[in-house]
Short mmCIF file of C-alpha atoms and ligand atoms in Angstrom, two decimals:
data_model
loop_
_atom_site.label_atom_id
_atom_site.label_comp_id
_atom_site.label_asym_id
_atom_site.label_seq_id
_atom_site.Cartn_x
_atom_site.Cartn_y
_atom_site.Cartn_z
CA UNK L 1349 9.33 -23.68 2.58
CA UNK L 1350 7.56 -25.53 -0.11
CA UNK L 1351 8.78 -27.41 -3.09
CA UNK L 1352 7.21 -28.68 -5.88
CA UNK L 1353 7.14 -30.05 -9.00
CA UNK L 1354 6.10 -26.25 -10.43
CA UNK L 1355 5.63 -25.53 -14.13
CA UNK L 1356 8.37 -23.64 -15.66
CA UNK L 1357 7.72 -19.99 -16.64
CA UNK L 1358 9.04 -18.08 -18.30
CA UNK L 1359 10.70 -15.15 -16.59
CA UNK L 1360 8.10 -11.81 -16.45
CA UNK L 1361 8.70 -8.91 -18.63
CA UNK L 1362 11.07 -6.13 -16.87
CA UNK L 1363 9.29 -3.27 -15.54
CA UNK L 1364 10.60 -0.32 -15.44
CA UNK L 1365 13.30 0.52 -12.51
CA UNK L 1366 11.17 2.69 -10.19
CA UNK L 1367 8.11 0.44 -10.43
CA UNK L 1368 6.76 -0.06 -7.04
CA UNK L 1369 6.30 -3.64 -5.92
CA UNK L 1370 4.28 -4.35 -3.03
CA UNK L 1371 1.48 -5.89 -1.18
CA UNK L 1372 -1.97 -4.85 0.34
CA UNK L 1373 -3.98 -5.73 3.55
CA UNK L 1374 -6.80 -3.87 5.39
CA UNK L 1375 -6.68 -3.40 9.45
CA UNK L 1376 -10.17 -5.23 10.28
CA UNK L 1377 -9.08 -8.04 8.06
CA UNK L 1378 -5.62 -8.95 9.85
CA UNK L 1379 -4.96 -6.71 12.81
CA UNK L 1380 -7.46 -8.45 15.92
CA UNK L 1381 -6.87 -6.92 18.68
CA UNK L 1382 -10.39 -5.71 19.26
CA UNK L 1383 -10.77 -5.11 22.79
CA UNK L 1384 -7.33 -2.91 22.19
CA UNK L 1385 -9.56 -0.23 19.79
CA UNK L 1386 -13.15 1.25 19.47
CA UNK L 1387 -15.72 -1.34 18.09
CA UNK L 1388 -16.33 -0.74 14.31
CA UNK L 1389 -19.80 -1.38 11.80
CA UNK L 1390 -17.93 -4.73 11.41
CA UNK L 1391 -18.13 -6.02 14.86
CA UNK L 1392 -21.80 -5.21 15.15
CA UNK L 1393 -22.39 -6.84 12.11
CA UNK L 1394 -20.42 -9.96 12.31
CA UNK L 1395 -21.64 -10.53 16.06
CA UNK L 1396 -25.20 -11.51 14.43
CA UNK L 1397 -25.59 -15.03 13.42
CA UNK L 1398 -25.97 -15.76 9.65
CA UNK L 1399 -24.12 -12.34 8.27
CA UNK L 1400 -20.80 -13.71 8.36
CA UNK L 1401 -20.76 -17.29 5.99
CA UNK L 1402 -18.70 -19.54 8.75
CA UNK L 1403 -19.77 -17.43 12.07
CA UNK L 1404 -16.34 -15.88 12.95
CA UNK L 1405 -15.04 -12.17 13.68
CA UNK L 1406 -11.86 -10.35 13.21
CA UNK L 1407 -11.90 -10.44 16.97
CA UNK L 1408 -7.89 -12.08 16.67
CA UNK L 1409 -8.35 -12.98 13.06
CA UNK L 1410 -4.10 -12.59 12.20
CA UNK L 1411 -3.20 -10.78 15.88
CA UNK L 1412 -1.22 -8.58 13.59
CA UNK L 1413 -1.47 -5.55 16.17
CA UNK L 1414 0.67 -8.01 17.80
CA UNK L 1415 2.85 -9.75 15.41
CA UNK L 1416 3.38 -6.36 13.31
CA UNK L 1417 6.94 -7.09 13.76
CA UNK L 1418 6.93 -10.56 12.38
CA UNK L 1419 4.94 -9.46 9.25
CA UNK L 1420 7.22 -6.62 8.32
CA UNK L 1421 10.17 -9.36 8.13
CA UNK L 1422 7.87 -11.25 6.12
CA UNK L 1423 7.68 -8.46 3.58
CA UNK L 1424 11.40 -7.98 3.84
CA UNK L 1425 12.04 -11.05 2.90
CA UNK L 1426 9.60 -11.06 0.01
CA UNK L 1427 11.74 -8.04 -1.25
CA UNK L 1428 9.02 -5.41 -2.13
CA UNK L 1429 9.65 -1.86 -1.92
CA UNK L 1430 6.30 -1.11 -0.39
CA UNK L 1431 3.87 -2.10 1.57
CA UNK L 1432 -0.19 -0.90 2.20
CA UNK L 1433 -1.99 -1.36 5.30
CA UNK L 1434 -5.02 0.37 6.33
CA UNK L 1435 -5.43 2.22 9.35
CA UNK L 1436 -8.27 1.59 12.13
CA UNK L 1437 -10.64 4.58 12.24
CA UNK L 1438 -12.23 2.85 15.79
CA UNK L 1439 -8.58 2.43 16.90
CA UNK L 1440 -6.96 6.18 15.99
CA UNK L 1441 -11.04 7.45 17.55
CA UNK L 1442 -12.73 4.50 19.49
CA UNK L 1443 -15.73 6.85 20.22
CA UNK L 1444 -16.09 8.13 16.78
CA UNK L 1445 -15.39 11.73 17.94
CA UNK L 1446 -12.12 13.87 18.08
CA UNK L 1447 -10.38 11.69 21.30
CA UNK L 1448 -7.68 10.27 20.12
CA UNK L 1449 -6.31 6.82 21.76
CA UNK L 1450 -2.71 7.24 22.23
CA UNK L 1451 -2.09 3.63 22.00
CA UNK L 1452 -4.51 3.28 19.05
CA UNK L 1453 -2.00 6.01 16.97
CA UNK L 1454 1.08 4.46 18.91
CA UNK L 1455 0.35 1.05 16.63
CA UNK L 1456 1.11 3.08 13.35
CA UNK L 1457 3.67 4.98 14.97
CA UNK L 1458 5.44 1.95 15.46
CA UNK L 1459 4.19 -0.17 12.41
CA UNK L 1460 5.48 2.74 9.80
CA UNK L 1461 9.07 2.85 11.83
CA UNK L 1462 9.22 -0.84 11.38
CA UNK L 1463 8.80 -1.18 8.10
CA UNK L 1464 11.00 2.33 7.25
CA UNK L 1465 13.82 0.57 9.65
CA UNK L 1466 13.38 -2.60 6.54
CA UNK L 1467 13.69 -0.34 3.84
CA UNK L 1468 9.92 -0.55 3.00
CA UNK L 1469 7.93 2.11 2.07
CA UNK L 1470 4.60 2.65 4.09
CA UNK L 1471 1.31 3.29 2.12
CA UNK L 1472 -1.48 3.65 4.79
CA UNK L 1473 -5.00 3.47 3.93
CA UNK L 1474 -7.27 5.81 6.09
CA UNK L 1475 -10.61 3.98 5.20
CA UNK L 1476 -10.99 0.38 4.49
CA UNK L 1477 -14.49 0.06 5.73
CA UNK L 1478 -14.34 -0.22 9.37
CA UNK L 1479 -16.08 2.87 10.23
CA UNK L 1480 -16.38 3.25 14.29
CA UNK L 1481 -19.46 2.06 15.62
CA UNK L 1482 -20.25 5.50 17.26
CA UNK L 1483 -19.95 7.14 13.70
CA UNK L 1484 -22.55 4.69 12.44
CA UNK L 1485 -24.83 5.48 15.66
CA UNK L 1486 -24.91 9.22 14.16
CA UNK L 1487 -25.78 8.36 10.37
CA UNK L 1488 -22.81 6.84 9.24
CA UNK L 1489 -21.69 7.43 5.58
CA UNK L 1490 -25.77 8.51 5.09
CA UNK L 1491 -24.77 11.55 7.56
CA UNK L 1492 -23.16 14.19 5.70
CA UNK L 1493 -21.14 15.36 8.78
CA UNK L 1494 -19.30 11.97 8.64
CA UNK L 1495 -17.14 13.41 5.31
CA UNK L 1496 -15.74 16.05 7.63
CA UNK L 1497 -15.62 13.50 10.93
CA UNK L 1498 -13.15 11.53 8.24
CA UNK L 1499 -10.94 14.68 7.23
CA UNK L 1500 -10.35 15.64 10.89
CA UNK L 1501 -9.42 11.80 12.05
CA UNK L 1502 -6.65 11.97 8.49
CA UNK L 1503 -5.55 15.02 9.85
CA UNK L 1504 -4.99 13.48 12.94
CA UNK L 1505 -2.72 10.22 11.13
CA UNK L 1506 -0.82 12.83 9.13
CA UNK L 1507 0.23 14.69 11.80
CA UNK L 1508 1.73 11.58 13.67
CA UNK L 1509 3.12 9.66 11.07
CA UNK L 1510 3.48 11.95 7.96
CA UNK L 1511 6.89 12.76 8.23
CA UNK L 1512 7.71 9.12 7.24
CA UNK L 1513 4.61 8.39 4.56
CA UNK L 1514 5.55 9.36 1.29
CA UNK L 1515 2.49 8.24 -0.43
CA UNK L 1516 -1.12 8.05 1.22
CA UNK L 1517 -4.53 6.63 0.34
CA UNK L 1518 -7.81 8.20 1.52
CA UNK L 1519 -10.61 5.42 0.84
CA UNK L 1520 -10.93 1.55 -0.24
CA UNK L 1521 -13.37 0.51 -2.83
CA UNK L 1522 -16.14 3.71 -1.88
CA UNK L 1523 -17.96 1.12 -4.59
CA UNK L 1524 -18.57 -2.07 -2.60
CA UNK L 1525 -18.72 -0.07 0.34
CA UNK L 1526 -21.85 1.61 -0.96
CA UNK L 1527 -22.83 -1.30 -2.81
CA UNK L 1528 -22.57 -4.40 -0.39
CA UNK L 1529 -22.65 -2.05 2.98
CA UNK L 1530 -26.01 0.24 2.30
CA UNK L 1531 -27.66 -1.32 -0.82
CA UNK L 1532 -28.10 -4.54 -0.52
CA UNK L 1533 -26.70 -5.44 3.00
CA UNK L 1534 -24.20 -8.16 2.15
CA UNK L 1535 -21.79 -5.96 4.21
CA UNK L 1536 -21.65 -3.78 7.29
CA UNK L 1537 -23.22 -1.79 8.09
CA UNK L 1538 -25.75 -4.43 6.54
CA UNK L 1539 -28.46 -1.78 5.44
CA UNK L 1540 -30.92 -2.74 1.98
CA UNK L 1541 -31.55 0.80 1.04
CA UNK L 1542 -31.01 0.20 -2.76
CA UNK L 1543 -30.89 3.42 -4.88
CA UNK L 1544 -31.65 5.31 -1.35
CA UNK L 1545 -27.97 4.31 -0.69
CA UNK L 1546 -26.69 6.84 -3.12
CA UNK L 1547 -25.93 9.43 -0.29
CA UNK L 1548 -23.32 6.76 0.90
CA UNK L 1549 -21.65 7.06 -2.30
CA UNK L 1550 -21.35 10.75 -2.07
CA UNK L 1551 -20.48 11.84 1.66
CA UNK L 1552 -17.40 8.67 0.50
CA UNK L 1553 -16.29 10.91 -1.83
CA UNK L 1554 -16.75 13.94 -0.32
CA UNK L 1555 -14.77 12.37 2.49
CA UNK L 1556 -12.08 11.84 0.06
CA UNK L 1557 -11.61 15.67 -0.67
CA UNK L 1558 -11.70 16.79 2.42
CA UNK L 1559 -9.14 14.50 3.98
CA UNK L 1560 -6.99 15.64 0.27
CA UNK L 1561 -7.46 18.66 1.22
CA UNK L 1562 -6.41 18.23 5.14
CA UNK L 1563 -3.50 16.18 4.01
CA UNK L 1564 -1.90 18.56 2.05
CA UNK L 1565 -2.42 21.07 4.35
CA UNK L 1566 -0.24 18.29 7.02
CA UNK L 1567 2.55 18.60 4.07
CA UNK L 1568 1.47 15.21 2.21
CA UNK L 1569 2.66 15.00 -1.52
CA UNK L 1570 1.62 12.10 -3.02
CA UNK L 1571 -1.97 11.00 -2.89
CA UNK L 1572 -4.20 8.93 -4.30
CA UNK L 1573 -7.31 6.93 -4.05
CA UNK L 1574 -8.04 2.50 -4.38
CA UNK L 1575 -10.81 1.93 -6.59
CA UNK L 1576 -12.00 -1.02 -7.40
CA UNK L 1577 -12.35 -1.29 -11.15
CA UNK L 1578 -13.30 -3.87 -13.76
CA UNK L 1579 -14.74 -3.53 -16.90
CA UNK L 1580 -18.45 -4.45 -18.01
CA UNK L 1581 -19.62 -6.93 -20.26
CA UNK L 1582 -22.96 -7.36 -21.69
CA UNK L 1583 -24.52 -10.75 -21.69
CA UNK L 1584 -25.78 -9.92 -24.83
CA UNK L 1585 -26.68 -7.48 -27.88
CA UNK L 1586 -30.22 -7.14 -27.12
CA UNK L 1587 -31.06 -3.55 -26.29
CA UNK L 1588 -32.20 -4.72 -22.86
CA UNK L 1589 -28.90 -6.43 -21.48
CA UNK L 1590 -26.48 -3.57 -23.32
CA UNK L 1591 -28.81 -0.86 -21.28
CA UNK L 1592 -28.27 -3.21 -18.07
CA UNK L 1593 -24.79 -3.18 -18.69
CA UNK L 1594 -24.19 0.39 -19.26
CA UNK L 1595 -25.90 0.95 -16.20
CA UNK L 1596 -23.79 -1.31 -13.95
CA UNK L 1597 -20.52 0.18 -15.21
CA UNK L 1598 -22.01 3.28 -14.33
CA UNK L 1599 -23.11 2.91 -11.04
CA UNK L 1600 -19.81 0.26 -9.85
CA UNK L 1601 -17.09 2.29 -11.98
CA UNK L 1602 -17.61 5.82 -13.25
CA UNK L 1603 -20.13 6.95 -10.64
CA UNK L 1604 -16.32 6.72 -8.50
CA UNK L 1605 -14.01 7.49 -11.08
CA UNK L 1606 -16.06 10.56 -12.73
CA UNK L 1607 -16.12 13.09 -10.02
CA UNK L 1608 -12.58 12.54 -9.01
CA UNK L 1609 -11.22 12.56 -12.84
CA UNK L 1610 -13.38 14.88 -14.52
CA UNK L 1611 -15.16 16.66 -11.57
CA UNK L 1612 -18.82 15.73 -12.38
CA UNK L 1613 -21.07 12.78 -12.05
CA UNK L 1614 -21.80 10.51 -15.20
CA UNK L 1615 -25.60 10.66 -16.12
CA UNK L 1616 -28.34 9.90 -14.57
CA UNK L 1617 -26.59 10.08 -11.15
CA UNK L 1618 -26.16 13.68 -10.90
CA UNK L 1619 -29.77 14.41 -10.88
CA UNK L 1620 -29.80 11.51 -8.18
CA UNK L 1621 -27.33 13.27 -5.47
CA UNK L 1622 -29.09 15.03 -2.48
CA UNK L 1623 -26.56 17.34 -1.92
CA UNK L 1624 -27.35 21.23 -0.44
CA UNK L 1625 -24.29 21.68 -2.93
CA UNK L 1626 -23.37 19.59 -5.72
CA UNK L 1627 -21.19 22.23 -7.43
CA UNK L 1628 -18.98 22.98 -4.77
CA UNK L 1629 -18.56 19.40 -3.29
CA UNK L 1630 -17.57 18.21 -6.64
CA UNK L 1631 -15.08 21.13 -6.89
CA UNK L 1632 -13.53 19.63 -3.26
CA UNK L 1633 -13.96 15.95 -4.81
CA UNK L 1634 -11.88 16.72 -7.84
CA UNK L 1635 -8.73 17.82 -5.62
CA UNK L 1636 -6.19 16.70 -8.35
CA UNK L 1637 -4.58 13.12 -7.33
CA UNK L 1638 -0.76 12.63 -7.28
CA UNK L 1639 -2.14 9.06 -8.71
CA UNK L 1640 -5.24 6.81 -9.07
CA UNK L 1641 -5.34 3.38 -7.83
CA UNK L 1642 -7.18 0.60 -9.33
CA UNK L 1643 -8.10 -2.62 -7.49
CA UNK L 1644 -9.01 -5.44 -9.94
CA UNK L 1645 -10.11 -8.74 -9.74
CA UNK L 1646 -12.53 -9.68 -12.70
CA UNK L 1647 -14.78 -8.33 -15.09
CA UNK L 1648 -18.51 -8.58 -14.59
CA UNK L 1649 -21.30 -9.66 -17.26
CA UNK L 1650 -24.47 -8.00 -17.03
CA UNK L 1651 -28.02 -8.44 -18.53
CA UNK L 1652 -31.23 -7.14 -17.45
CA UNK L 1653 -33.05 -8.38 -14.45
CA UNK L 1654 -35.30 -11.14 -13.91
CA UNK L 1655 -38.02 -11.41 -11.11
CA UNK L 1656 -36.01 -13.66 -9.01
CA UNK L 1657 -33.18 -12.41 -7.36
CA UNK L 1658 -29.85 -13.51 -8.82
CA UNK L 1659 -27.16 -15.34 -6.75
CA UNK L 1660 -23.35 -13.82 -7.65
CA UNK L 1661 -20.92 -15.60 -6.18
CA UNK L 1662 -22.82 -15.48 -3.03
CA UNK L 1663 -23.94 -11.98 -2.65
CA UNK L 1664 -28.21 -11.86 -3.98
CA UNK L 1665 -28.80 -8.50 -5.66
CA UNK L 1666 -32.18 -8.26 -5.41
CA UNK L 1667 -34.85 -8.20 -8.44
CA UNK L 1668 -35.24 -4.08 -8.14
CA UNK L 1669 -31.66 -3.46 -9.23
CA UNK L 1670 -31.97 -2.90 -12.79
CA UNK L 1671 -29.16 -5.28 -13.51
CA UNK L 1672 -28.33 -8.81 -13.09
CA UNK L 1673 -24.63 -10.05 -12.68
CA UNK L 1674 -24.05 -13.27 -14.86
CA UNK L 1675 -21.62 -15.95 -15.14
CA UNK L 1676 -18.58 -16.05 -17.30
CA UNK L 1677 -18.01 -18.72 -18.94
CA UNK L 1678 -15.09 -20.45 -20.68
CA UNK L 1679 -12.38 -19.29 -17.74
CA UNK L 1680 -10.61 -20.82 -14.85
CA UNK L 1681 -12.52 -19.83 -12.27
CA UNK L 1682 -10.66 -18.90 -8.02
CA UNK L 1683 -11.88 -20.60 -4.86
CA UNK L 1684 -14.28 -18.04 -4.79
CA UNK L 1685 -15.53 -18.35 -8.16
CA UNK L 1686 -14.47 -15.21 -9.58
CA UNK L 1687 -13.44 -15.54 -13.17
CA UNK L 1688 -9.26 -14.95 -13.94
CA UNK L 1689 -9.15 -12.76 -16.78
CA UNK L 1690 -5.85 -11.52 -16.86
CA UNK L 1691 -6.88 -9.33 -20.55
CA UNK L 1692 -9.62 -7.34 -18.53
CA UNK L 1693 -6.69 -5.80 -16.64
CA UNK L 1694 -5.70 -5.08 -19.97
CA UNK L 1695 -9.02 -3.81 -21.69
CA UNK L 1696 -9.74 -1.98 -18.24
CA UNK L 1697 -6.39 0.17 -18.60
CA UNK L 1698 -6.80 1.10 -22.06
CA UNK L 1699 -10.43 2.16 -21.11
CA UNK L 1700 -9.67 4.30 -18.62
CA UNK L 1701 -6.85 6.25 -20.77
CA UNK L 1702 -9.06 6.27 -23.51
CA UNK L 1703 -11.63 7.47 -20.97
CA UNK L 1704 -10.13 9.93 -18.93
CA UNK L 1705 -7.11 11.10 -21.43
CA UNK L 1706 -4.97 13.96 -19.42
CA UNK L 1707 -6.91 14.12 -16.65
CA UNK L 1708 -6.00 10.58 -15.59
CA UNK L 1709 -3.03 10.82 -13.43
CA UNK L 1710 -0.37 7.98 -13.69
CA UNK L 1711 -1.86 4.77 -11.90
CA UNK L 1712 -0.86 2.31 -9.84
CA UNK L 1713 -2.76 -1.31 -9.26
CA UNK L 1714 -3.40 -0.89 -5.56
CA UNK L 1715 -4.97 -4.83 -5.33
CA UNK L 1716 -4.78 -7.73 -7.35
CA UNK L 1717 -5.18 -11.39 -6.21
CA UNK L 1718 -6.70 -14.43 -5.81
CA UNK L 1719 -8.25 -17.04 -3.40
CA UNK L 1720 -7.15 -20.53 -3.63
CA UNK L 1721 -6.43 -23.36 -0.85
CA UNK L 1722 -3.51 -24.73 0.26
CA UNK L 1723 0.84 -23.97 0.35
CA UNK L 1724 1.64 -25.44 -3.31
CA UNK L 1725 -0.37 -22.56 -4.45
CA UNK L 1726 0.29 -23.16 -8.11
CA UNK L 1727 -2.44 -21.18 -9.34
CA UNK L 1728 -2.25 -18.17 -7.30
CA UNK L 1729 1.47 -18.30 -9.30
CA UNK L 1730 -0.39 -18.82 -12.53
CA UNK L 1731 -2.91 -16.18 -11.90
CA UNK L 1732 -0.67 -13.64 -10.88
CA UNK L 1733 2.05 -14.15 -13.94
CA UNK L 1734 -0.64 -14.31 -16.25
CA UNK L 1735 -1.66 -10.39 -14.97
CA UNK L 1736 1.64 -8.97 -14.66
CA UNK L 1737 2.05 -9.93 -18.03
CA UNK L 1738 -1.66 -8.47 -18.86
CA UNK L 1739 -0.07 -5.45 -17.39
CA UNK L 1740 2.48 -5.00 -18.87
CA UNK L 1741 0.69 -5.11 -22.19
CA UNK L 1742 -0.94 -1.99 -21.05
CA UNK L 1743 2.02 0.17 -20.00
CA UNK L 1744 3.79 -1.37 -23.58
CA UNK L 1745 0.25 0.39 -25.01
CA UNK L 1746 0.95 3.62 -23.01
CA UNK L 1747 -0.67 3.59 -19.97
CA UNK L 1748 1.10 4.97 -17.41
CA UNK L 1749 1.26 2.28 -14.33
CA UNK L 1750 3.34 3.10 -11.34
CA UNK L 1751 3.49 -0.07 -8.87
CA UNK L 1752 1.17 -3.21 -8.58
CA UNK L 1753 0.09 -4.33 -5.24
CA UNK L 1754 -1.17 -7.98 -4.35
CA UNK L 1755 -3.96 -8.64 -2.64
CA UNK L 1756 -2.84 -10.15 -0.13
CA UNK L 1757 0.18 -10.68 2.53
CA UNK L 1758 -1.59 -13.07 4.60
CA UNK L 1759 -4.75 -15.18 4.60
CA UNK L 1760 -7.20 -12.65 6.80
CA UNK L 1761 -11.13 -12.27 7.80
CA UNK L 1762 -12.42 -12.01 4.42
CA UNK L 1763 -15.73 -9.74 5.18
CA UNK L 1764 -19.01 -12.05 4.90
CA UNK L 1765 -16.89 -14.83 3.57
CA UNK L 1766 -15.13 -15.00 6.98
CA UNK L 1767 -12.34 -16.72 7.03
CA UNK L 1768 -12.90 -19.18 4.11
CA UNK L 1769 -11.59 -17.42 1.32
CA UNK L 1770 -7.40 -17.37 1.16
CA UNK L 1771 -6.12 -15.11 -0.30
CA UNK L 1772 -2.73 -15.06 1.33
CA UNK L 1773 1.15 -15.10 -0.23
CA UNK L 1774 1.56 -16.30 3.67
CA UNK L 1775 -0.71 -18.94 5.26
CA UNK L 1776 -2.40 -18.13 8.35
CA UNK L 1777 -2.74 -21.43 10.68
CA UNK L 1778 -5.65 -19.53 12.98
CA UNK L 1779 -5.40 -21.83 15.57
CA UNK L 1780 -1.79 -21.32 16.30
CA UNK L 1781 -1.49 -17.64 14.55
CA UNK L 1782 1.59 -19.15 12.47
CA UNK L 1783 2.62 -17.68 9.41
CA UNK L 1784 3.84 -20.03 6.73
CA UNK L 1785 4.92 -18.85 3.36
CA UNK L 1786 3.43 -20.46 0.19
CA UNK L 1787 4.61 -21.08 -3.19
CA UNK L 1788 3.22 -17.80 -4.91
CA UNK L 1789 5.60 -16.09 -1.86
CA UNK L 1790 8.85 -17.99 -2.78
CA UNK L 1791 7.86 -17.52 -7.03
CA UNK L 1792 7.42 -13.13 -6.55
CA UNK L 1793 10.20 -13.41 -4.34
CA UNK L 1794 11.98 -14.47 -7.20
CA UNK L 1795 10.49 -12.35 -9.94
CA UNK L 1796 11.12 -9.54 -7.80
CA UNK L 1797 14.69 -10.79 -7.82
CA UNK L 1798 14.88 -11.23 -11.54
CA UNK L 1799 13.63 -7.86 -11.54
CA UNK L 1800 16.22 -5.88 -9.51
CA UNK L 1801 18.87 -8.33 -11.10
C1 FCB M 3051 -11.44 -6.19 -2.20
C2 FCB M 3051 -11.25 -5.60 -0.82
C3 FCB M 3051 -10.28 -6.37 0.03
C4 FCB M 3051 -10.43 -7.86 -0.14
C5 FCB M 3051 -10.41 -8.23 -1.59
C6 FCB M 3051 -10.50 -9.71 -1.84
O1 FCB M 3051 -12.68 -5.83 -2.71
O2 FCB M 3051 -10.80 -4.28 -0.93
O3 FCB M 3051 -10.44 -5.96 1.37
O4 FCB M 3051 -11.58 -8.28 0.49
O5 FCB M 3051 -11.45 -7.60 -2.26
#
């Protein structure tokens, strides 16, 4: 374990008793194992030179699928209540149709016993973008029959392991998903269909009532959704950057968080959505949540486009978009660049109650994180005290926050970045597959201390 000459803080506000602590990961990111499940959009993608930054897979990436068990002590000894993992689609269905691989389910089976045997609450993820290859073959999320494909596979999960899951999540980030995957191809399955990507964004969501729907009908109680949230700032006052800006928060934030709160689509997108029947799929999208789950990392400023294509942190969104992402300037910024803006967290919150008033069902903050190098990971300590504290502000305002999830347990394959970005409490030596605890693990192992204490 590490030691250093860390900065004293002060302790972190209490949170309330039944606040859920816990931390996040995503199957394609840590699990390997690939020749052990159906290939997924992310295979295909990664195996052609230049998509991923460094030229790796998730081929082994943490061999979790193999080292579950070593993992769920790690969490045990970080003391959190709860943990969320994502379940393989190409490992529960490696042919992207209803048969099921028995040792595919069998991993769950035994990763949700595990952690229940250490007192740790499972929270599985049915979609964190690793849709099977054979799914993608048929349309993918541009194929409407893919929303009902996804409701028959949760079905499927909820029958095995839903008499231990208290609390499930039906889709990741539907946002970037659309966004990186379809529009612009930063992503798997690496398509550039810009606004004709808004079908994507739909059949996600669609997805996400159905498998509501099919869950509660397996006897789930308590579900919710991880959206990946951040508020919008214009670069400036000029007419032309404000429009930009409204535009981006519609298309990144409420274009996700509309239909599901208020059971319609924020304008212009409505008039936008090919569906046969808007009505009635919003009607199935609006399922009421047990909760709503907000991933946040950063706020984004926005003006209005230039001709050139502009260059965020990595990813080019090309001159057509009718927005261009900007830099922030005057904070800290991560390994990867991204801002730390711990009041956003804040301002975000207050938004959305503001927003969404009763409809908004008590939320929880399903990711939060950071990427930095090394074990003395002093500021992943600083960045994640510094948003605690931003959310607690929130709840002290009246927001209603449930649990708070970092992103992540262990470095892991980040998408196109490979495996350059950490963003792990645990460092991931991926030559030898050993886990070594940083810092920020020993400092929330502590705070959550403090807190039970
Ligand atoms: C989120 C993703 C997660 C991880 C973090 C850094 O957008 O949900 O898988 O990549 O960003």
């Amino acid at each position: 374990m590490i030691t250093s000459m860390a900065p004293t803080r002060a302790p972190l506000p209490r949170f309330p008793h039944d606040f859920l602590w816990g931390v996040s990961t995503s199957a394609h990111q840590i699990e390997g194992a690939a020749g052990e499940r159906g290939p997924s959009v992310w295979d295909a993608f990664s195996a052609v030179p230049g998509q991923v930054k460094d030229g790796s897979t998730a081929t082994v990436a943490c061999d979790h699928f193999h080292r579950y068990r070593e993992d769920v002590a790690l969490l045990a000894d970080l003391g959190v209540g709860a943990y969320r993992f994502s379940v393989s689609w190409p490992r529960v269905h490696p042919h992207g149709d209803d048969r099921v691989s028995a040792e595919g389910l069998g991993f769950y089976d035994r990763l949700v016993d595990e952690l229940c045997a250490a007192g740790i609450r499972p929270l599985p993820t049915l979609f964190h973008w690793d849709t099977p290859l054979a799914v993608e073959e048929r349309g993918g999320w541009l194929n409407r029959d893919t929303a009902a494909r996804f409701a028959e596979y949760a079905a499927v999960v909820a029958d095995r392991i839903g008499d231990r899951v208290e609390r499930w999540i039906t889709l990741n980030e539907p946002a970037e998903h659309t966004l990186l995957g379809y529009a612009i191809g930063e992503h798997a399955p690496g398509k550039e269909l810009l606004f004709d990507a808004l079908p994507v964004a739909h059949h996600q969501l669609l997805a996400h009532g159905l498998a509501v729907q099919a869950l509660r009908a397996a006897g789930a109680r308590s579900i919710g959704v991880a959206n990946s949230h951040g508020p919008t700032w214009a670069a400036s006052d000029a007419p032309e950057d404000t429009a930009a800006a409204d535009f981006y928060d519609v298309l990144l934030n409420r274009l996700f968080s509309d239909p599901l709160l208020l059971g319609r689509y924020p304008d212009p997108i409505g008039e936008l959505m090919p569906s046969p029947s808007l009505d009635a799929d919003l009607k199935t999208i609006s399922e009421p949540l047990d909760w709503y789950g907000v991933n946040y990392y950063q706020p984004t400023k926005v003006g209005a486009p230039g001709l050139e294509p502009t260059d965020f942190n990595g990813v080019t969104i090309p001159p057509q978009m009718p927005f261009a992402p900007r830099d922030i300037e005057g904070y800290p910024v991560t390994d990867f660049g991204w801002p730390v803006v711990p009041e956003a967290l804040t301002e975000l919150l207050l938004a959305f109650r503001d927003r969404y008033g009763d409809r908004l069902p008590p939320i929880m903050i399903t990711e939060n994180g950071c990427s930095y190098e090394g074990l003395d990971d002093q500021d992943r300590i600083a960045y994640l005290d510094s948003h605690l504290r931003a959310l607690h502000r929130a709840m002290a305002a009246g927001v209603d926050v449930r649990g708070y999830f970092v992103w992540s347990l262990l470095d892991n394959f980040e998408w196109a970045e490979g495996y350059s970005q950490r963003f792990g409490l645990v460092h991931v030596d991926y030559e030898t597959l050993e886990r070594t605890p940083k810092a920020s693990y020993a400092w929330l192992r502590d705070a959550l201390r403090g807190q039970r204490g």
